[in-house]
Short mmCIF file of C-alpha atoms and ligand atoms in Angstrom, two decimals:
data_model
loop_
_atom_site.label_atom_id
_atom_site.label_comp_id
_atom_site.label_asym_id
_atom_site.label_seq_id
_atom_site.Cartn_x
_atom_site.Cartn_y
_atom_site.Cartn_z
CA MET A 445 11.48 -23.90 13.30
CA LYS A 446 8.04 -22.29 13.52
CA GLU A 447 8.17 -21.51 9.79
CA LYS A 448 9.12 -25.13 8.99
CA LEU A 449 6.29 -26.48 11.13
CA LEU A 450 3.80 -24.16 9.45
CA LYS A 451 5.09 -25.29 6.07
CA ILE A 452 4.37 -28.91 7.01
CA PHE A 453 0.79 -27.98 7.93
CA ALA A 454 0.43 -25.96 4.73
CA GLU A 455 1.46 -29.06 2.75
CA HIS A 456 -1.18 -31.13 4.60
CA SER A 457 -4.06 -28.70 4.65
CA ASP A 458 -7.06 -30.05 6.63
CA GLN A 459 -5.24 -33.33 7.30
CA PHE A 460 -3.74 -34.78 10.45
CA VAL A 461 0.06 -35.06 10.53
CA SER A 462 1.53 -37.53 13.02
CA GLY A 463 3.89 -36.35 15.75
CA GLU A 464 6.42 -38.87 14.45
CA LYS A 465 6.34 -37.50 10.92
CA ILE A 466 6.72 -33.96 12.22
CA SER A 467 9.66 -34.91 14.43
CA GLN A 468 11.35 -36.61 11.46
CA GLN A 469 10.82 -33.65 9.18
CA LEU A 470 11.96 -31.12 11.75
CA GLY A 471 14.80 -33.34 12.96
CA CYS A 472 13.79 -32.95 16.61
CA THR A 473 12.33 -35.04 19.44
CA ARG A 474 8.60 -35.60 20.02
CA THR A 475 8.85 -33.44 23.16
CA ALA A 476 10.30 -30.62 21.07
CA VAL A 477 7.43 -31.03 18.56
CA TRP A 478 4.94 -30.69 21.41
CA LYS A 479 6.70 -27.50 22.57
CA HIS A 480 6.55 -25.99 19.06
CA ILE A 481 2.86 -26.88 18.79
CA ASP A 482 2.28 -25.24 22.17
CA GLU A 483 4.13 -22.16 20.95
CA LEU A 484 1.88 -21.93 17.87
CA ARG A 485 -1.22 -22.16 20.06
CA LYS A 486 0.09 -19.27 22.16
CA ASN A 487 0.44 -17.30 18.92
CA GLY A 488 -3.25 -17.68 18.19
CA TYR A 489 -3.21 -20.84 16.03
CA GLU A 490 -5.98 -23.34 16.60
CA LEU A 491 -4.63 -26.91 16.37
CA GLU A 492 -6.57 -30.09 16.94
CA SER A 493 -4.70 -33.05 18.41
CA ALA A 494 -6.05 -36.60 18.30
CA PRO A 495 -4.54 -39.82 19.68
CA ARG A 496 -2.78 -41.92 17.00
CA LYS A 497 -3.58 -39.30 14.32
CA GLY A 498 -1.38 -36.39 15.37
CA TYR A 499 -2.08 -32.71 14.80
CA ARG A 500 -4.27 -30.78 12.41
CA LEU A 501 -4.25 -27.04 11.76
CA ILE A 502 -7.75 -25.63 12.06
CA ARG A 503 -7.23 -21.90 12.05
CA LYS A 504 -4.17 -19.75 11.44
CA GLY A 505 -2.97 -17.03 13.80
CA ASP A 506 -3.16 -13.41 12.80
CA GLY A 507 0.42 -13.17 11.47
CA ILE A 508 1.74 -13.20 7.91
CA HIS A 509 4.16 -16.04 7.26
CA SER A 510 7.15 -15.74 4.98
CA HIS A 511 6.70 -19.23 3.60
CA GLU A 512 3.06 -18.48 2.70
CA VAL A 513 4.27 -15.46 0.74
CA LYS A 514 7.06 -17.47 -0.90
CA VAL A 515 4.66 -20.26 -1.95
CA GLY A 516 2.83 -17.70 -4.13
CA LEU A 517 5.92 -16.07 -5.65
CA THR A 518 6.88 -16.58 -9.28
CA THR A 519 9.73 -14.08 -9.08
CA LYS A 520 13.42 -14.60 -9.77
CA ARG A 521 14.68 -12.37 -6.97
CA ILE A 522 12.03 -10.02 -5.53
CA GLY A 523 10.82 -11.39 -2.19
CA HIS A 524 13.27 -14.25 -1.99
CA GLU A 525 14.71 -12.68 1.19
CA ILE A 526 12.02 -11.67 3.69
CA THR A 527 12.53 -10.09 7.10
CA TYR A 528 9.31 -10.40 9.08
CA PHE A 529 8.16 -8.65 12.26
CA ASP A 530 5.02 -9.32 14.21
CA GLU A 531 5.40 -5.75 15.44
CA THR A 532 7.88 -3.03 14.53
CA ASP A 533 8.08 0.77 14.48
CA SER A 534 8.28 1.12 10.67
CA THR A 535 9.38 -1.33 7.99
CA GLN A 536 11.01 1.66 6.24
CA TYR A 537 13.50 2.08 9.13
CA THR A 538 14.49 -1.58 9.03
CA ALA A 539 14.76 -1.60 5.24
CA HIS A 540 17.04 1.47 5.29
CA LYS A 541 19.24 -0.21 7.88
CA LEU A 542 19.38 -3.46 5.91
CA ALA A 543 20.20 -1.54 2.73
CA GLN A 544 23.09 0.23 4.49
CA GLU A 545 24.33 -3.14 5.69
CA GLY A 546 24.40 -4.39 2.08
CA ALA A 547 21.04 -6.16 1.64
CA LYS A 548 20.47 -7.32 -1.92
CA GLU A 549 17.92 -5.97 -4.35
CA GLY A 550 14.56 -7.62 -3.78
CA HIS A 551 14.88 -8.03 -0.01
CA VAL A 552 11.46 -7.31 1.53
CA VAL A 553 10.62 -6.27 5.08
CA ILE A 554 7.08 -7.16 6.17
CA ALA A 555 5.27 -6.33 9.40
CA ASN A 556 2.02 -7.52 10.90
CA GLU A 557 1.80 -4.24 12.79
CA GLN A 558 3.66 -0.92 12.74
CA THR A 559 3.69 1.39 15.74
CA LYS A 560 5.23 4.37 13.87
CA GLY A 561 4.15 3.85 10.25
CA LYS A 562 5.36 6.70 8.02
CA GLY A 563 3.44 8.51 5.33
CA ARG A 564 4.81 11.31 3.16
CA LEU A 565 5.93 14.66 4.62
CA GLY A 566 6.12 13.31 8.17
CA ARG A 567 2.51 12.13 8.17
CA GLN A 568 1.42 9.01 9.97
CA TRP A 569 0.34 5.73 8.39
CA PHE A 570 -1.94 3.54 10.50
CA SER A 571 -1.67 -0.24 10.24
CA ARG A 572 -3.70 -2.30 12.62
CA LYS A 573 -2.38 -5.66 13.82
CA GLY A 574 -3.58 -8.70 11.93
CA THR A 575 -5.49 -6.73 9.29
CA SER A 576 -3.11 -4.73 7.16
CA VAL A 577 0.02 -5.25 5.09
CA SER A 578 3.04 -3.05 5.74
CA MET A 579 6.02 -3.82 3.59
CA SER A 580 9.19 -2.18 2.33
CA LEU A 581 11.08 -3.32 -0.72
CA ILE A 582 14.80 -2.70 -1.20
CA LEU A 583 15.89 -1.87 -4.77
CA ARG A 584 19.28 -1.05 -6.21
CA PRO A 585 18.66 0.28 -9.71
CA GLU A 586 21.32 2.19 -11.60
CA LEU A 587 19.36 5.41 -11.90
CA PRO A 588 19.91 9.13 -11.48
CA PRO A 589 17.96 10.36 -8.39
CA GLN A 590 15.49 12.43 -10.44
CA LYS A 591 14.10 9.26 -12.05
CA THR A 592 12.96 7.69 -8.76
CA PRO A 593 9.38 9.13 -8.90
CA GLN A 594 8.86 6.78 -11.86
CA LEU A 595 9.25 3.88 -9.44
CA THR A 596 6.38 5.19 -7.30
CA LEU A 597 4.17 5.11 -10.38
CA LEU A 598 5.44 1.68 -11.39
CA THR A 599 4.70 0.42 -7.86
CA ALA A 600 1.17 1.81 -8.02
CA VAL A 601 0.54 -0.14 -11.25
CA SER A 602 1.97 -3.32 -9.65
CA VAL A 603 -0.32 -2.95 -6.65
CA VAL A 604 -3.42 -2.40 -8.82
CA ARG A 605 -2.57 -5.42 -10.98
CA GLY A 606 -1.62 -7.59 -8.00
CA LEU A 607 -4.85 -6.76 -6.15
CA LYS A 608 -6.87 -7.52 -9.29
CA LYS A 609 -5.19 -10.92 -9.69
CA ALA A 610 -5.42 -11.91 -6.02
CA THR A 611 -8.88 -10.56 -5.19
CA GLY A 612 -10.62 -9.54 -8.43
CA ILE A 613 -11.09 -5.94 -7.30
CA ASP A 614 -10.52 -2.93 -9.57
CA CYS A 615 -8.75 0.10 -8.08
CA ASP A 616 -7.87 3.57 -9.29
CA ILE A 617 -4.60 5.46 -8.99
CA LYS A 618 -4.51 9.05 -7.80
CA TRP A 619 -1.25 10.79 -8.60
CA PRO A 620 1.29 10.19 -7.30
CA ASN A 621 0.91 7.52 -4.67
CA ASP A 622 -2.66 6.72 -3.64
CA ILE A 623 -4.63 3.66 -4.62
CA LEU A 624 -8.34 4.29 -4.24
CA ILE A 625 -11.62 2.44 -4.47
CA ASN A 626 -14.78 4.52 -4.78
CA GLY A 627 -12.68 7.56 -3.86
CA LYS A 628 -11.46 6.03 -0.59
CA LYS A 629 -7.86 5.24 0.21
CA LEU A 630 -6.91 1.56 0.11
CA VAL A 631 -3.12 1.70 -0.30
CA GLY A 632 -0.38 4.27 0.28
CA ILE A 633 3.08 4.20 -1.27
CA LEU A 634 6.17 5.93 0.11
CA THR A 635 9.37 6.03 -1.96
CA GLU A 636 12.60 6.95 -0.20
CA MET A 637 16.20 6.73 -1.34
CA GLN A 638 19.78 6.67 -0.22
CA ALA A 639 21.73 8.51 -2.89
CA ASP A 640 24.84 10.47 -3.85
CA PRO A 641 24.14 13.63 -5.90
CA ASP A 642 24.20 11.79 -9.22
CA ARG A 643 23.65 8.16 -8.30
CA VAL A 644 21.11 6.16 -6.34
CA ASN A 645 22.54 3.67 -3.83
CA SER A 646 19.24 2.16 -2.83
CA ILE A 647 15.56 2.87 -3.07
CA ILE A 648 13.15 1.80 -0.38
CA ILE A 649 9.56 1.44 -1.53
CA GLY A 650 7.07 1.30 1.32
CA ILE A 651 3.61 -0.10 0.60
CA GLY A 652 0.82 0.07 3.16
CA MET A 653 -2.31 -1.89 2.20
CA ASN A 654 -5.62 -1.99 4.04
CA ILE A 655 -6.76 -5.58 3.69
CA ASN A 656 -8.95 -7.01 6.44
CA GLN A 657 -9.96 -3.90 8.38
CA HIS A 658 -13.61 -3.41 9.16
CA HIS A 659 -15.04 0.04 9.73
CA ASP A 660 -14.24 0.22 13.46
CA ASP A 661 -10.67 -1.02 12.95
CA PHE A 662 -9.75 2.35 11.43
CA THR A 663 -8.87 5.19 13.80
CA PRO A 664 -11.50 7.95 13.88
CA GLU A 665 -9.30 10.37 11.89
CA ILE A 666 -9.17 8.08 8.84
CA ARG A 667 -12.46 6.16 9.22
CA GLU A 668 -14.29 8.19 6.57
CA LEU A 669 -11.44 8.40 4.06
CA ALA A 670 -10.07 4.85 4.22
CA THR A 671 -11.34 1.54 2.92
CA SER A 672 -10.10 -2.06 2.87
CA VAL A 673 -10.29 -5.08 0.58
CA ALA A 674 -12.55 -6.84 3.13
CA LEU A 675 -14.98 -3.89 3.14
CA VAL A 676 -15.17 -4.00 -0.65
CA LYS A 677 -15.44 -7.78 -0.98
CA GLY A 678 -17.54 -8.39 2.13
CA LYS A 679 -15.12 -11.01 3.43
CA ASN A 680 -11.59 -11.34 4.76
CA VAL A 681 -8.82 -12.32 2.35
CA ASP A 682 -5.40 -13.96 2.64
CA ARG A 683 -2.76 -11.26 3.07
CA ALA A 684 0.16 -13.50 2.08
CA LYS A 685 -1.48 -14.19 -1.30
CA ILE A 686 -1.90 -10.48 -1.94
CA ILE A 687 1.73 -9.73 -1.04
CA ALA A 688 2.95 -12.46 -3.41
CA ALA A 689 0.68 -11.23 -6.23
CA VAL A 690 1.91 -7.64 -5.85
CA LEU A 691 5.57 -8.70 -5.77
CA ASN A 692 5.05 -10.89 -8.86
CA GLU A 693 3.57 -7.98 -10.78
CA PHE A 694 6.26 -5.67 -9.46
CA GLU A 695 9.13 -7.80 -10.73
CA GLN A 696 7.64 -8.13 -14.20
CA LEU A 697 7.15 -4.38 -14.56
CA TYR A 698 10.47 -3.53 -12.91
CA ASP A 699 12.41 -5.80 -15.26
CA LEU A 700 10.61 -4.21 -18.20
CA TYR A 701 11.42 -0.76 -16.82
CA ILE A 702 15.11 -1.54 -16.29
CA GLU A 703 15.38 -2.94 -19.80
CA ARG A 704 13.19 -0.53 -21.78
CA GLY A 705 12.62 2.55 -19.56
CA PHE A 706 9.43 4.28 -18.45
CA ASP A 707 7.76 4.49 -21.88
CA LEU A 708 5.98 1.14 -21.54
CA ILE A 709 4.97 1.76 -17.92
CA ARG A 710 3.39 5.18 -18.50
CA PRO A 711 0.35 3.99 -20.51
CA LEU A 712 -0.31 1.28 -17.92
CA TRP A 713 -0.30 3.91 -15.21
CA GLU A 714 -2.51 6.25 -17.25
CA ALA A 715 -5.03 3.47 -17.84
CA HIS A 716 -5.72 3.29 -14.09
CA SER A 717 -5.34 6.98 -13.27
CA VAL A 718 -8.31 9.02 -12.09
CA SER A 719 -6.29 12.21 -11.74
CA VAL A 720 -5.31 12.77 -15.37
CA GLY A 721 -7.67 14.20 -17.99
CA THR A 722 -9.77 15.88 -15.32
CA PHE A 723 -9.94 19.09 -13.28
CA ILE A 724 -8.09 18.92 -9.98
CA TYR A 725 -6.80 20.94 -7.06
CA ALA A 726 -3.09 20.37 -6.37
CA ARG A 727 -1.94 21.38 -2.89
CA THR A 728 1.85 21.85 -3.03
CA MET A 729 4.09 23.02 -0.15
CA ARG A 730 3.60 26.64 -1.32
CA GLU A 731 0.17 26.99 -2.91
CA VAL A 732 -3.02 25.41 -4.15
CA ILE A 733 -3.37 25.30 -7.94
CA TYR A 734 -6.64 24.55 -9.70
CA GLY A 735 -6.56 23.36 -13.26
CA PHE A 736 -6.75 20.60 -15.82
CA ALA A 737 -4.37 17.66 -15.32
CA LYS A 738 -2.98 17.14 -18.81
CA GLY A 739 -0.80 14.12 -18.12
CA ILE A 740 2.52 13.05 -16.69
CA THR A 741 5.98 13.63 -18.11
CA GLU A 742 8.64 11.03 -18.82
CA ASP A 743 9.87 11.59 -15.24
CA GLY A 744 6.44 11.09 -13.67
CA VAL A 745 5.88 14.81 -13.09
CA LEU A 746 2.24 15.94 -13.26
CA LEU A 747 1.41 18.62 -15.87
CA LEU A 748 -1.33 20.93 -14.65
CA GLU A 749 -2.80 23.68 -16.87
CA ASP A 750 -4.28 26.49 -14.80
CA GLU A 751 -7.20 28.74 -15.76
CA LYS A 752 -4.87 31.19 -17.53
CA GLY A 753 -3.42 28.43 -19.71
CA LYS A 754 -0.11 28.24 -17.84
CA VAL A 755 1.21 24.70 -17.49
CA HIS A 756 2.71 23.90 -14.07
CA GLU A 757 5.07 20.99 -13.48
CA ILE A 758 3.99 19.44 -10.18
CA TYR A 759 6.68 17.36 -8.48
CA SER A 760 4.95 16.78 -5.16
CA ALA A 761 1.44 17.62 -4.01
CA ASP A 762 -1.79 16.30 -2.59
CA ILE A 763 -4.42 16.04 -5.26
CA GLU A 764 -8.13 16.53 -4.96
CA ILE A 765 -10.35 15.77 -7.92
CA ALA A 766 -12.63 18.76 -8.51
CA SER A 767 -16.35 18.17 -8.41
CA GLN A 768 -18.40 18.64 -11.61
CA ALA A 769 -19.65 21.95 -10.25
CA ASP A 770 -16.07 23.30 -10.05
CA SER A 771 -15.09 22.36 -13.59
P1 LIG B 1443 0.51 9.90 2.53
O1 LIG B 1443 1.26 10.99 3.20
O2 LIG B 1443 0.10 10.05 1.12
O3 LIG B 1443 -0.79 9.53 3.36
C1 LIG B 1443 -0.83 9.67 4.76
C2 LIG B 1443 -2.23 10.13 5.12
O4 LIG B 1443 -3.16 9.09 4.79
C3 LIG B 1443 -2.40 10.38 6.61
O5 LIG B 1443 -2.16 11.72 6.93
C4 LIG B 1443 -3.86 9.97 6.86
O6 LIG B 1443 -4.72 11.04 6.56
C5 LIG B 1443 -4.10 8.90 5.83
N1 LIG B 1443 -3.90 7.55 6.36
C6 LIG B 1443 -3.08 7.11 7.35
N2 LIG B 1443 -3.17 5.78 7.50
C7 LIG B 1443 -4.08 5.36 6.58
C8 LIG B 1443 -4.61 4.08 6.23
N3 LIG B 1443 -4.23 2.96 6.84
N4 LIG B 1443 -5.52 4.03 5.24
C9 LIG B 1443 -5.93 5.15 4.59
N5 LIG B 1443 -5.48 6.37 4.88
C10 LIG B 1443 -4.55 6.47 5.86
C11 LIG B 1443 1.09 7.41 2.17
O7 LIG B 1443 1.45 8.64 2.68
C12 LIG B 1443 2.29 6.47 2.22
C13 LIG B 1443 2.07 5.37 3.20
C14 LIG B 1443 3.17 4.34 3.17
C15 LIG B 1443 2.98 3.34 4.26
C16 LIG B 1443 3.97 2.23 4.16
S1 LIG B 1443 3.58 0.89 5.19
C17 LIG B 1443 5.09 0.18 4.90
C18 LIG B 1443 6.10 1.29 4.92
N6 LIG B 1443 6.52 1.56 6.29
C19 LIG B 1443 6.17 2.79 6.68
O8 LIG B 1443 6.41 3.28 7.80
N7 LIG B 1443 5.52 3.43 5.68
C20 LIG B 1443 5.41 2.58 4.50
#
């Protein structure tokens, strides 16, 4: 009901809508309308009421609303099913559960706040209420498990293109899963799967985006390494619009990928990459390797040529771009 009421206000932006019209559209009594309006106010919405005119939405609450995302979607299936939480532990957990229960490809889980956001290798991902986007996308491609890293790279391209369309900002990609602006982390991507040895059952792509955080909204441990769209643009932006733009880009690239493979995605990824064609340090589980990042393979594996000319295939690592003095 709340979603329907918000949709009515979205269709009458800045205008009054009479209580009678709302009750007709919602199919409920005027008293029930008043209760729903009261509920919205408790959720942080500012609503003006005027005798004989009705209600007018002045300021939205700090949530993300499914219908606002859906209004911006041009997709055929991605994002058509949305499960939304004002607060949850991690959207990845819910998405895994939904996938096990048979959720369809394209189902998206979105949260306004995560209390146990997951990064890679058991690390934490911070997402502050009302400022960030935490979402997990359920996919069911027919792929062998070793191809799934390609989807991380495809997602990174979708995020860069979606952010450009929705906000005008240009971001860089650092292999494999970081989106950066001026060297600071704006977005993190976590790809997980449920698979048999030779076949993927589902892939869950988690995307954490810093959107409206200001400096003090970041916890001290990430304050110097993180940035947000608002910090770059100097003003807050609409999170629902950004989600829709990213999902739109994602579907286009994903359809292309399913039809034609990774070959067309790779150059798009390389065009935004700051970690290829340069000297880097790659910190793997076992060692740190310094060398020249030559490119990525068909499977999204990073090729790193060390000082002795040996080329290492890096499947998973944290990358640091070497300073000019190192190279
Ligand atoms: P990662 O392991 O590459 O990055 C995690 C590291 O990034 C942390 O150790 C910390 O240093 C830093 N960090 C944590 N939070 C932030 C932040 N908000 N901004 C910048 N830097 C940060 C990246 O893992 C993958 C993150 C995926 C997050 C999404 S959100 C939706 C979905 N649900 C969930 O629990 N995880 C994914």
